[in-house]
Amino acid sequence: MRMLLLPFLLALAGAGAAQPAPVPQQQAQPRLVTVLLDSFDFTPRQLHLRAGQPIVLQLINQSGRRHNFSAPFFFSRAAIAPGQPRILSGEIEVPPNGRVEIRLTPARGTYELECTHSGHAMIGMEGMIRVD
């Protein structure tokens, strides 16, 4: 009788010691970072981001003129999510009165930002991106 009872008791003891399944870590929800483009300004001019923290960079062109968000070193070092708008030579074109959103995870560093359309940066359409 003891021989039949032993496997049952061992199984019962093991069931009580079982560890709960680990709870999967949730991916951090991207923070929305909005930059307004206007003739001839970025608002804000200084972006402060956290390295490794995913963001949705929302670019809103409030003017009837074409502008772009040019930050080649920033985009070359960032992890860009699949399926995002095209970034050509580190620039995102934002059509007049238009909006573009891009999901990315920035890398640590300090990066220059400007609009590369003729004369726009000289008039003041420039800024900095700092990622700590």
Short mmCIF file of N, CA, C and O in Angstrom, two decimals:
data_model
loop_
_atom_site.label_atom_id
_atom_site.label_comp_id
_atom_site.label_asym_id
_atom_site.label_seq_id
_atom_site.Cartn_x
_atom_site.Cartn_y
_atom_site.Cartn_z
N MET A 1 0.82 -1.19 0.00
CA MET A 1 0.00 0.00 0.00
C MET A 1 0.86 1.25 0.00
O MET A 1 0.54 2.22 -0.66
N ARG A 2 1.96 1.18 0.81
CA ARG A 2 2.84 2.35 0.83
C ARG A 2 3.44 2.60 -0.54
O ARG A 2 3.66 3.74 -0.91
N MET A 3 3.74 1.57 -1.30
CA MET A 3 4.33 1.73 -2.62
C MET A 3 3.38 2.45 -3.57
O MET A 3 3.81 3.21 -4.42
N LEU A 4 2.11 2.21 -3.45
CA LEU A 4 1.14 2.88 -4.30
C LEU A 4 0.92 4.32 -3.86
O LEU A 4 0.64 5.19 -4.67
N LEU A 5 1.05 4.59 -2.60
CA LEU A 5 0.82 5.92 -2.06
C LEU A 5 1.98 6.87 -2.32
O LEU A 5 1.79 8.06 -2.50
N LEU A 6 3.21 6.37 -2.42
CA LEU A 6 4.39 7.20 -2.58
C LEU A 6 4.37 8.03 -3.87
O LEU A 6 4.58 9.24 -3.80
N PRO A 7 4.11 7.44 -5.04
CA PRO A 7 4.06 8.28 -6.25
C PRO A 7 2.98 9.35 -6.16
O PRO A 7 3.16 10.47 -6.61
N PHE A 8 1.85 9.01 -5.57
CA PHE A 8 0.76 9.99 -5.42
C PHE A 8 1.19 11.15 -4.54
O PHE A 8 0.95 12.31 -4.86
N LEU A 9 1.84 10.87 -3.41
CA LEU A 9 2.29 11.92 -2.50
C LEU A 9 3.37 12.79 -3.14
O LEU A 9 3.39 14.01 -2.98
N LEU A 10 4.29 12.17 -3.89
CA LEU A 10 5.34 12.93 -4.58
C LEU A 10 4.73 13.86 -5.63
O LEU A 10 5.13 15.01 -5.76
N ALA A 11 3.78 13.37 -6.37
CA ALA A 11 3.12 14.19 -7.39
C ALA A 11 2.37 15.34 -6.74
O ALA A 11 2.39 16.48 -7.21
N LEU A 12 1.72 15.07 -5.63
CA LEU A 12 0.98 16.10 -4.91
C LEU A 12 1.93 17.16 -4.36
O LEU A 12 1.67 18.35 -4.46
N ALA A 13 3.05 16.78 -3.81
CA ALA A 13 4.04 17.72 -3.27
C ALA A 13 4.63 18.56 -4.39
O ALA A 13 4.83 19.76 -4.25
N GLY A 14 4.90 17.96 -5.53
CA GLY A 14 5.45 18.70 -6.67
C GLY A 14 4.48 19.71 -7.23
O GLY A 14 4.85 20.79 -7.64
N ALA A 15 3.19 19.38 -7.20
CA ALA A 15 2.18 20.30 -7.74
C ALA A 15 2.10 21.56 -6.91
O ALA A 15 1.91 22.65 -7.42
N GLY A 16 2.28 21.44 -5.60
CA GLY A 16 2.21 22.62 -4.74
C GLY A 16 3.41 23.52 -4.90
O GLY A 16 3.36 24.71 -4.66
N ALA A 17 4.55 22.96 -5.33
CA ALA A 17 5.78 23.74 -5.45
C ALA A 17 5.94 24.35 -6.84
O ALA A 17 6.90 25.03 -7.09
N ALA A 18 5.01 24.09 -7.72
CA ALA A 18 5.14 24.61 -9.08
C ALA A 18 5.13 26.14 -9.06
O ALA A 18 4.38 26.76 -8.31
N GLN A 19 6.00 26.72 -9.87
CA GLN A 19 6.10 28.17 -9.96
C GLN A 19 5.11 28.67 -11.01
O GLN A 19 4.90 28.03 -12.04
N PRO A 20 4.51 29.84 -10.77
CA PRO A 20 3.61 30.38 -11.77
C PRO A 20 4.40 30.78 -13.02
O PRO A 20 5.58 31.10 -12.94
N ALA A 21 3.74 30.73 -14.16
CA ALA A 21 4.39 31.12 -15.41
C ALA A 21 4.75 32.59 -15.35
O ALA A 21 3.99 33.40 -14.82
N PRO A 22 5.94 32.97 -15.85
CA PRO A 22 6.34 34.37 -15.81
C PRO A 22 5.40 35.22 -16.66
O PRO A 22 4.93 34.79 -17.70
N VAL A 23 5.12 36.41 -16.17
CA VAL A 23 4.27 37.34 -16.90
C VAL A 23 5.13 38.01 -17.96
O VAL A 23 6.18 38.57 -17.64
N PRO A 24 4.75 37.96 -19.24
CA PRO A 24 5.58 38.57 -20.28
C PRO A 24 5.66 40.09 -20.09
O PRO A 24 4.67 40.73 -19.73
N GLN A 25 6.86 40.63 -20.33
CA GLN A 25 7.04 42.08 -20.25
C GLN A 25 6.30 42.72 -21.41
O GLN A 25 6.40 42.27 -22.54
N GLN A 26 5.58 43.79 -21.13
CA GLN A 26 4.88 44.50 -22.19
C GLN A 26 5.84 45.48 -22.84
O GLN A 26 6.68 46.07 -22.17
N GLN A 27 5.72 45.62 -24.14
CA GLN A 27 6.52 46.61 -24.85
C GLN A 27 6.05 47.98 -24.41
O GLN A 27 4.86 48.22 -24.24
N ALA A 28 7.00 48.90 -24.24
CA ALA A 28 6.65 50.26 -23.87
C ALA A 28 5.85 50.90 -25.00
O ALA A 28 6.19 50.75 -26.16
N GLN A 29 4.76 51.56 -24.62
CA GLN A 29 3.97 52.26 -25.62
C GLN A 29 4.77 53.46 -26.09
O GLN A 29 5.34 54.19 -25.29
N PRO A 30 4.83 53.70 -27.41
CA PRO A 30 5.59 54.84 -27.89
C PRO A 30 4.98 56.15 -27.43
O PRO A 30 3.76 56.30 -27.36
N ARG A 31 5.84 57.09 -27.06
CA ARG A 31 5.42 58.42 -26.64
C ARG A 31 5.23 59.26 -27.89
O ARG A 31 6.04 59.21 -28.82
N LEU A 32 4.17 60.04 -27.95
CA LEU A 32 3.91 60.93 -29.08
C LEU A 32 4.74 62.20 -28.91
O LEU A 32 4.65 62.88 -27.88
N VAL A 33 5.55 62.50 -29.92
CA VAL A 33 6.37 63.72 -29.93
C VAL A 33 5.96 64.50 -31.16
O VAL A 33 6.16 64.05 -32.29
N THR A 34 5.35 65.67 -30.95
CA THR A 34 4.84 66.48 -32.05
C THR A 34 5.77 67.65 -32.32
O THR A 34 6.18 68.35 -31.40
N VAL A 35 6.10 67.85 -33.60
CA VAL A 35 6.89 69.00 -34.03
C VAL A 35 6.07 69.73 -35.09
O VAL A 35 5.63 69.13 -36.07
N LEU A 36 5.86 71.03 -34.85
CA LEU A 36 5.14 71.86 -35.81
C LEU A 36 6.14 72.52 -36.73
O LEU A 36 7.15 73.08 -36.27
N LEU A 37 5.86 72.47 -38.03
CA LEU A 37 6.69 73.13 -39.03
C LEU A 37 5.88 74.30 -39.56
O LEU A 37 4.70 74.14 -39.90
N ASP A 38 6.47 75.47 -39.57
CA ASP A 38 5.77 76.67 -40.03
C ASP A 38 6.79 77.53 -40.76
O ASP A 38 7.98 77.29 -40.68
N SER A 39 6.35 78.53 -41.41
CA SER A 39 7.25 79.42 -42.14
C SER A 39 7.85 80.41 -41.18
O SER A 39 7.18 81.36 -40.80
N PHE A 40 9.00 80.33 -40.78
CA PHE A 40 10.11 79.42 -41.02
C PHE A 40 10.63 79.01 -39.67
O PHE A 40 11.60 79.57 -39.18
N ASP A 41 10.01 78.02 -39.07
CA ASP A 41 10.29 77.67 -37.69
C ASP A 41 9.91 76.21 -37.42
O ASP A 41 9.04 75.66 -38.08
N PHE A 42 10.59 75.63 -36.45
CA PHE A 42 10.19 74.37 -35.85
C PHE A 42 9.73 74.68 -34.43
O PHE A 42 10.37 75.45 -33.72
N THR A 43 8.63 74.08 -34.01
CA THR A 43 8.18 74.22 -32.62
C THR A 43 7.90 72.82 -32.08
O THR A 43 7.04 72.14 -32.60
N PRO A 44 8.68 72.39 -31.10
CA PRO A 44 9.79 73.08 -30.45
C PRO A 44 11.06 72.99 -31.29
O PRO A 44 11.19 72.10 -32.14
N ARG A 45 11.99 73.89 -31.04
CA ARG A 45 13.29 73.88 -31.74
C ARG A 45 14.24 72.85 -31.12
O ARG A 45 15.16 72.40 -31.78
N GLN A 46 14.04 72.57 -29.86
CA GLN A 46 14.88 71.61 -29.13
C GLN A 46 14.03 70.42 -28.73
O GLN A 46 13.04 70.58 -28.02
N LEU A 47 14.42 69.24 -29.19
CA LEU A 47 13.73 68.01 -28.78
C LEU A 47 14.61 67.29 -27.78
O LEU A 47 15.81 67.13 -28.02
N HIS A 48 14.03 66.85 -26.67
CA HIS A 48 14.74 66.06 -25.67
C HIS A 48 14.06 64.69 -25.59
O HIS A 48 12.90 64.60 -25.20
N LEU A 49 14.81 63.66 -25.97
CA LEU A 49 14.27 62.30 -26.02
C LEU A 49 15.11 61.38 -25.15
O LEU A 49 16.21 61.73 -24.75
N ARG A 50 14.58 60.20 -24.88
CA ARG A 50 15.29 59.18 -24.10
C ARG A 50 15.77 58.08 -25.04
O ARG A 50 14.99 57.55 -25.84
N ALA A 51 17.03 57.73 -24.91
CA ALA A 51 17.59 56.64 -25.71
C ALA A 51 16.86 55.35 -25.41
O ALA A 51 16.58 55.04 -24.25
N GLY A 52 16.52 54.63 -26.46
CA GLY A 52 15.86 53.35 -26.29
C GLY A 52 14.37 53.41 -26.03
O GLY A 52 13.71 52.39 -25.98
N GLN A 53 13.80 54.61 -25.84
CA GLN A 53 12.36 54.74 -25.60
C GLN A 53 11.66 54.99 -26.94
O GLN A 53 11.92 56.00 -27.60
N PRO A 54 10.78 54.07 -27.36
CA PRO A 54 10.09 54.25 -28.64
C PRO A 54 9.23 55.51 -28.65
O PRO A 54 8.62 55.86 -27.64
N ILE A 55 9.20 56.16 -29.80
CA ILE A 55 8.37 57.35 -29.97
C ILE A 55 7.63 57.28 -31.30
O ILE A 55 8.01 56.51 -32.19
N VAL A 56 6.57 58.07 -31.39
CA VAL A 56 5.94 58.37 -32.67
C VAL A 56 6.24 59.84 -32.90
O VAL A 56 5.80 60.70 -32.15
N LEU A 57 7.07 60.10 -33.91
CA LEU A 57 7.42 61.47 -34.26
C LEU A 57 6.36 61.97 -35.23
O LEU A 57 6.23 61.47 -36.34
N GLN A 58 5.58 62.93 -34.76
CA GLN A 58 4.48 63.48 -35.56
C GLN A 58 4.92 64.85 -36.07
O GLN A 58 5.17 65.76 -35.28
N LEU A 59 5.02 65.00 -37.38
CA LEU A 59 5.44 66.24 -38.01
C LEU A 59 4.23 66.87 -38.67
O LEU A 59 3.60 66.26 -39.54
N ILE A 60 3.89 68.09 -38.24
CA ILE A 60 2.71 68.78 -38.77
C ILE A 60 3.15 70.07 -39.44
O ILE A 60 3.69 70.96 -38.78
N ASN A 61 2.93 70.16 -40.74
CA ASN A 61 3.25 71.37 -41.49
C ASN A 61 2.03 72.28 -41.44
O ASN A 61 1.01 71.99 -42.05
N GLN A 62 2.17 73.39 -40.73
CA GLN A 62 1.05 74.32 -40.56
C GLN A 62 1.01 75.40 -41.63
O GLN A 62 0.16 76.29 -41.56
N SER A 63 1.89 75.33 -42.59
CA SER A 63 1.92 76.38 -43.61
C SER A 63 1.49 75.83 -44.96
O SER A 63 1.40 74.63 -45.16
N GLY A 64 1.30 76.72 -45.89
CA GLY A 64 0.95 76.36 -47.25
C GLY A 64 2.18 76.14 -48.11
O GLY A 64 2.07 76.00 -49.32
N ARG A 65 3.37 76.10 -47.47
CA ARG A 65 4.63 75.88 -48.19
C ARG A 65 5.17 74.50 -47.87
O ARG A 65 4.88 73.93 -46.84
N ARG A 66 6.01 74.00 -48.77
CA ARG A 66 6.67 72.71 -48.53
C ARG A 66 7.79 72.90 -47.52
O ARG A 66 8.52 73.89 -47.55
N HIS A 67 7.92 71.95 -46.60
CA HIS A 67 9.01 71.93 -45.63
C HIS A 67 9.46 70.49 -45.45
O HIS A 67 8.74 69.55 -45.81
N ASN A 68 10.65 70.34 -44.86
CA ASN A 68 11.08 69.00 -44.50
C ASN A 68 11.73 69.02 -43.13
O ASN A 68 12.01 70.08 -42.56
N PHE A 69 11.90 67.84 -42.58
CA PHE A 69 12.52 67.61 -41.29
C PHE A 69 13.78 66.83 -41.60
O PHE A 69 13.72 65.64 -41.90
N SER A 70 14.92 67.52 -41.64
CA SER A 70 16.17 66.91 -42.04
C SER A 70 17.08 66.72 -40.83
O SER A 70 17.51 67.70 -40.22
N ALA A 71 17.35 65.47 -40.48
CA ALA A 71 18.23 65.12 -39.36
C ALA A 71 18.93 63.80 -39.72
O ALA A 71 18.66 62.75 -39.14
N PRO A 72 19.85 63.86 -40.70
CA PRO A 72 20.45 62.62 -41.23
C PRO A 72 21.12 61.73 -40.18
O PRO A 72 20.92 60.52 -40.20
N PHE A 73 21.89 62.30 -39.27
CA PHE A 73 22.58 61.48 -38.28
C PHE A 73 21.60 60.88 -37.27
O PHE A 73 21.75 59.75 -36.83
N PHE A 74 20.57 61.65 -36.92
CA PHE A 74 19.54 61.16 -36.02
C PHE A 74 18.85 59.93 -36.62
O PHE A 74 18.75 58.88 -35.98
N PHE A 75 18.40 60.05 -37.86
CA PHE A 75 17.69 58.94 -38.50
C PHE A 75 18.61 57.77 -38.79
O PHE A 75 18.19 56.62 -38.71
N SER A 76 19.89 58.02 -39.10
CA SER A 76 20.80 56.91 -39.41
C SER A 76 21.11 56.07 -38.17
O SER A 76 21.40 54.89 -38.28
N ARG A 77 21.02 56.65 -36.99
CA ARG A 77 21.33 55.92 -35.76
C ARG A 77 20.08 55.36 -35.08
O ARG A 77 20.18 54.50 -34.22
N ALA A 78 18.90 55.87 -35.43
CA ALA A 78 17.65 55.43 -34.80
C ALA A 78 17.22 54.08 -35.39
O ALA A 78 17.55 53.75 -36.53
N ALA A 79 16.47 53.32 -34.59
CA ALA A 79 15.84 52.08 -35.07
C ALA A 79 14.46 52.47 -35.59
O ALA A 79 13.58 52.85 -34.82
N ILE A 80 14.30 52.42 -36.90
CA ILE A 80 13.04 52.80 -37.54
C ILE A 80 12.15 51.56 -37.63
O ILE A 80 12.60 50.51 -38.10
N ALA A 81 10.92 51.69 -37.19
CA ALA A 81 9.97 50.56 -37.25
C ALA A 81 9.68 50.23 -38.72
O ALA A 81 9.71 51.11 -39.58
N PRO A 82 9.40 48.96 -39.00
CA PRO A 82 9.08 48.56 -40.38
C PRO A 82 7.82 49.26 -40.87
O PRO A 82 6.92 49.58 -40.10
N GLY A 83 7.78 49.50 -42.19
CA GLY A 83 6.58 50.05 -42.82
C GLY A 83 6.37 51.53 -42.61
O GLY A 83 5.25 52.02 -42.79
N GLN A 84 7.41 52.26 -42.27
CA GLN A 84 7.27 53.70 -42.01
C GLN A 84 7.47 54.50 -43.30
O GLN A 84 7.97 53.99 -44.29
N PRO A 85 7.09 55.80 -43.28
CA PRO A 85 7.30 56.64 -44.47
C PRO A 85 8.78 56.66 -44.86
O PRO A 85 9.65 56.47 -44.02
N ARG A 86 9.03 56.93 -46.12
CA ARG A 86 10.41 56.96 -46.63
C ARG A 86 11.19 58.12 -46.05
O ARG A 86 10.70 59.24 -45.98
N ILE A 87 12.40 57.81 -45.68
CA ILE A 87 13.34 58.83 -45.22
C ILE A 87 14.48 58.81 -46.24
O ILE A 87 15.24 57.85 -46.30
N LEU A 88 14.55 59.84 -47.06
CA LEU A 88 15.57 59.90 -48.10
C LEU A 88 16.67 60.85 -47.66
O LEU A 88 16.40 62.02 -47.36
N SER A 89 17.90 60.36 -47.62
CA SER A 89 19.07 61.15 -47.22
C SER A 89 18.85 61.83 -45.87
O SER A 89 19.27 62.97 -45.66
N GLY A 90 18.14 61.15 -44.98
CA GLY A 90 17.91 61.69 -43.64
C GLY A 90 16.85 62.76 -43.56
O GLY A 90 16.79 63.51 -42.60
N GLU A 91 16.00 62.85 -44.58
CA GLU A 91 14.96 63.89 -44.62
C GLU A 91 13.57 63.28 -44.78
O GLU A 91 13.40 62.29 -45.49
N ILE A 92 12.61 63.91 -44.13
CA ILE A 92 11.20 63.55 -44.32
C ILE A 92 10.50 64.78 -44.87
O ILE A 92 10.50 65.85 -44.24
N GLU A 93 9.92 64.65 -46.04
CA GLU A 93 9.15 65.74 -46.64
C GLU A 93 7.76 65.78 -46.01
O GLU A 93 7.14 64.74 -45.82
N VAL A 94 7.32 66.99 -45.66
CA VAL A 94 5.99 67.15 -45.08
C VAL A 94 5.24 68.12 -46.00
O VAL A 94 5.61 69.29 -46.11
N PRO A 95 4.19 67.63 -46.68
CA PRO A 95 3.50 68.48 -47.66
C PRO A 95 2.82 69.68 -47.01
O PRO A 95 2.57 69.68 -45.79
N PRO A 96 2.53 70.72 -47.79
CA PRO A 96 1.82 71.88 -47.26
C PRO A 96 0.55 71.46 -46.53
O PRO A 96 -0.21 70.62 -47.03
N ASN A 97 0.35 72.00 -45.33
CA ASN A 97 -0.81 71.67 -44.49
C ASN A 97 -0.97 70.17 -44.27
O ASN A 97 -2.08 69.69 -44.08
N GLY A 98 0.14 69.46 -44.29
CA GLY A 98 0.11 68.00 -44.17
C GLY A 98 0.72 67.51 -42.86
O GLY A 98 1.22 68.28 -42.03
N ARG A 99 0.68 66.22 -42.70
CA ARG A 99 1.14 65.56 -41.48
C ARG A 99 1.82 64.25 -41.87
O ARG A 99 1.33 63.53 -42.73
N VAL A 100 2.93 63.95 -41.17
CA VAL A 100 3.63 62.68 -41.35
C VAL A 100 3.96 62.15 -39.97
O VAL A 100 4.39 62.90 -39.10
N GLU A 101 3.77 60.84 -39.77
CA GLU A 101 4.12 60.20 -38.51
C GLU A 101 5.10 59.07 -38.81
O GLU A 101 4.95 58.35 -39.79
N ILE A 102 6.09 58.95 -37.92
CA ILE A 102 7.07 57.88 -38.06
C ILE A 102 7.39 57.31 -36.69
O ILE A 102 7.59 58.05 -35.74
N ARG A 103 7.38 55.97 -36.61
CA ARG A 103 7.69 55.27 -35.36
C ARG A 103 9.17 54.91 -35.37
O ARG A 103 9.65 54.33 -36.34
N LEU A 104 9.84 55.26 -34.28
CA LEU A 104 11.26 54.96 -34.18
C LEU A 104 11.70 54.89 -32.74
O LEU A 104 10.98 55.33 -31.84
N THR A 105 12.89 54.37 -32.53
CA THR A 105 13.52 54.34 -31.21
C THR A 105 14.85 55.05 -31.36
O THR A 105 15.73 54.59 -32.09
N PRO A 106 15.01 56.21 -30.70
CA PRO A 106 16.23 57.01 -30.89
C PRO A 106 17.44 56.44 -30.17
O PRO A 106 17.32 55.76 -29.16
N ALA A 107 18.63 56.79 -30.70
CA ALA A 107 19.90 56.41 -30.10
C ALA A 107 20.52 57.64 -29.43
O ALA A 107 20.32 58.77 -29.88
N ARG A 108 21.27 57.40 -28.38
CA ARG A 108 21.91 58.47 -27.62
C ARG A 108 22.77 59.35 -28.53
O ARG A 108 23.46 58.86 -29.41
N GLY A 109 22.70 60.66 -28.29
CA GLY A 109 23.53 61.60 -29.05
C GLY A 109 22.86 62.95 -29.14
O GLY A 109 21.74 63.16 -28.67
N THR A 110 23.57 63.89 -29.77
CA THR A 110 23.04 65.23 -30.05
C THR A 110 23.10 65.42 -31.55
O THR A 110 24.14 65.18 -32.17
N TYR A 111 21.97 65.83 -32.13
CA TYR A 111 21.83 65.86 -33.58
C TYR A 111 21.29 67.21 -34.05
O TYR A 111 20.42 67.79 -33.40
N GLU A 112 21.79 67.66 -35.19
CA GLU A 112 21.28 68.89 -35.79
C GLU A 112 20.02 68.58 -36.59
O GLU A 112 19.87 67.51 -37.16
N LEU A 113 19.16 69.56 -36.64
CA LEU A 113 17.87 69.47 -37.34
C LEU A 113 17.72 70.73 -38.17
O LEU A 113 18.04 71.83 -37.70
N GLU A 114 17.23 70.59 -39.40
CA GLU A 114 16.96 71.77 -40.23
C GLU A 114 15.98 71.42 -41.34
O GLU A 114 15.72 70.25 -41.60
N CYS A 115 15.46 72.47 -41.96
CA CYS A 115 14.70 72.32 -43.21
C CYS A 115 15.69 72.65 -44.31
O CYS A 115 16.32 73.71 -44.29
N THR A 116 15.85 71.75 -45.27
CA THR A 116 16.86 71.94 -46.31
C THR A 116 16.33 72.65 -47.55
O THR A 116 17.07 72.82 -48.52
N HIS A 117 15.09 73.06 -47.53
CA HIS A 117 14.57 73.82 -48.68
C HIS A 117 15.32 75.15 -48.76
O HIS A 117 15.74 75.71 -47.73
N SER A 118 15.48 75.65 -49.93
CA SER A 118 16.32 76.82 -50.21
C SER A 118 16.09 77.98 -49.24
O SER A 118 14.99 78.56 -49.20
N GLY A 119 17.12 78.27 -48.45
CA GLY A 119 17.11 79.42 -47.56
C GLY A 119 16.34 79.25 -46.26
O GLY A 119 16.40 80.12 -45.40
N HIS A 120 15.63 78.16 -46.07
CA HIS A 120 14.78 78.01 -44.88
C HIS A 120 15.61 77.97 -43.59
O HIS A 120 15.24 78.60 -42.60
N ALA A 121 16.72 77.23 -43.58
CA ALA A 121 17.56 77.16 -42.38
C ALA A 121 18.19 78.52 -42.08
O ALA A 121 18.30 78.92 -40.92
N MET A 122 18.58 79.24 -43.12
CA MET A 122 19.19 80.57 -42.91
C MET A 122 18.20 81.54 -42.27
O MET A 122 18.58 82.42 -41.51
N ILE A 123 16.93 81.35 -42.52
CA ILE A 123 15.89 82.23 -41.96
C ILE A 123 15.52 81.78 -40.54
O ILE A 123 14.83 82.49 -39.84
N GLY A 124 15.97 80.62 -40.13
CA GLY A 124 15.72 80.19 -38.75
C GLY A 124 15.09 78.84 -38.59
O GLY A 124 14.81 78.42 -37.46
N MET A 125 14.89 78.11 -39.67
CA MET A 125 14.24 76.81 -39.56
C MET A 125 15.30 75.73 -39.28
O MET A 125 15.68 74.95 -40.15
N GLU A 126 15.78 75.74 -38.02
CA GLU A 126 16.78 74.78 -37.58
C GLU A 126 16.59 74.52 -36.10
O GLU A 126 15.91 75.28 -35.42
N GLY A 127 17.20 73.46 -35.62
CA GLY A 127 17.08 73.11 -34.21
C GLY A 127 18.02 71.99 -33.84
O GLY A 127 18.95 71.66 -34.59
N MET A 128 17.79 71.39 -32.66
CA MET A 128 18.64 70.32 -32.15
C MET A 128 17.76 69.21 -31.57
O MET A 128 16.67 69.48 -31.06
N ILE A 129 18.29 68.00 -31.64
CA ILE A 129 17.66 66.85 -31.01
C ILE A 129 18.69 66.28 -30.04
O ILE A 129 19.80 65.92 -30.45
N ARG A 130 18.33 66.24 -28.76
CA ARG A 130 19.22 65.67 -27.75
C ARG A 130 18.57 64.39 -27.22
O ARG A 130 17.43 64.41 -26.78
N VAL A 131 19.32 63.30 -27.28
CA VAL A 131 18.83 62.01 -26.80
C VAL A 131 19.75 61.55 -25.67
O VAL A 131 20.94 61.33 -25.88
N ASP A 132 19.20 61.49 -24.46
CA ASP A 132 19.96 61.07 -23.28
C ASP A 132 19.73 59.61 -22.98
O ASP A 132 18.70 59.07 -23.21
#
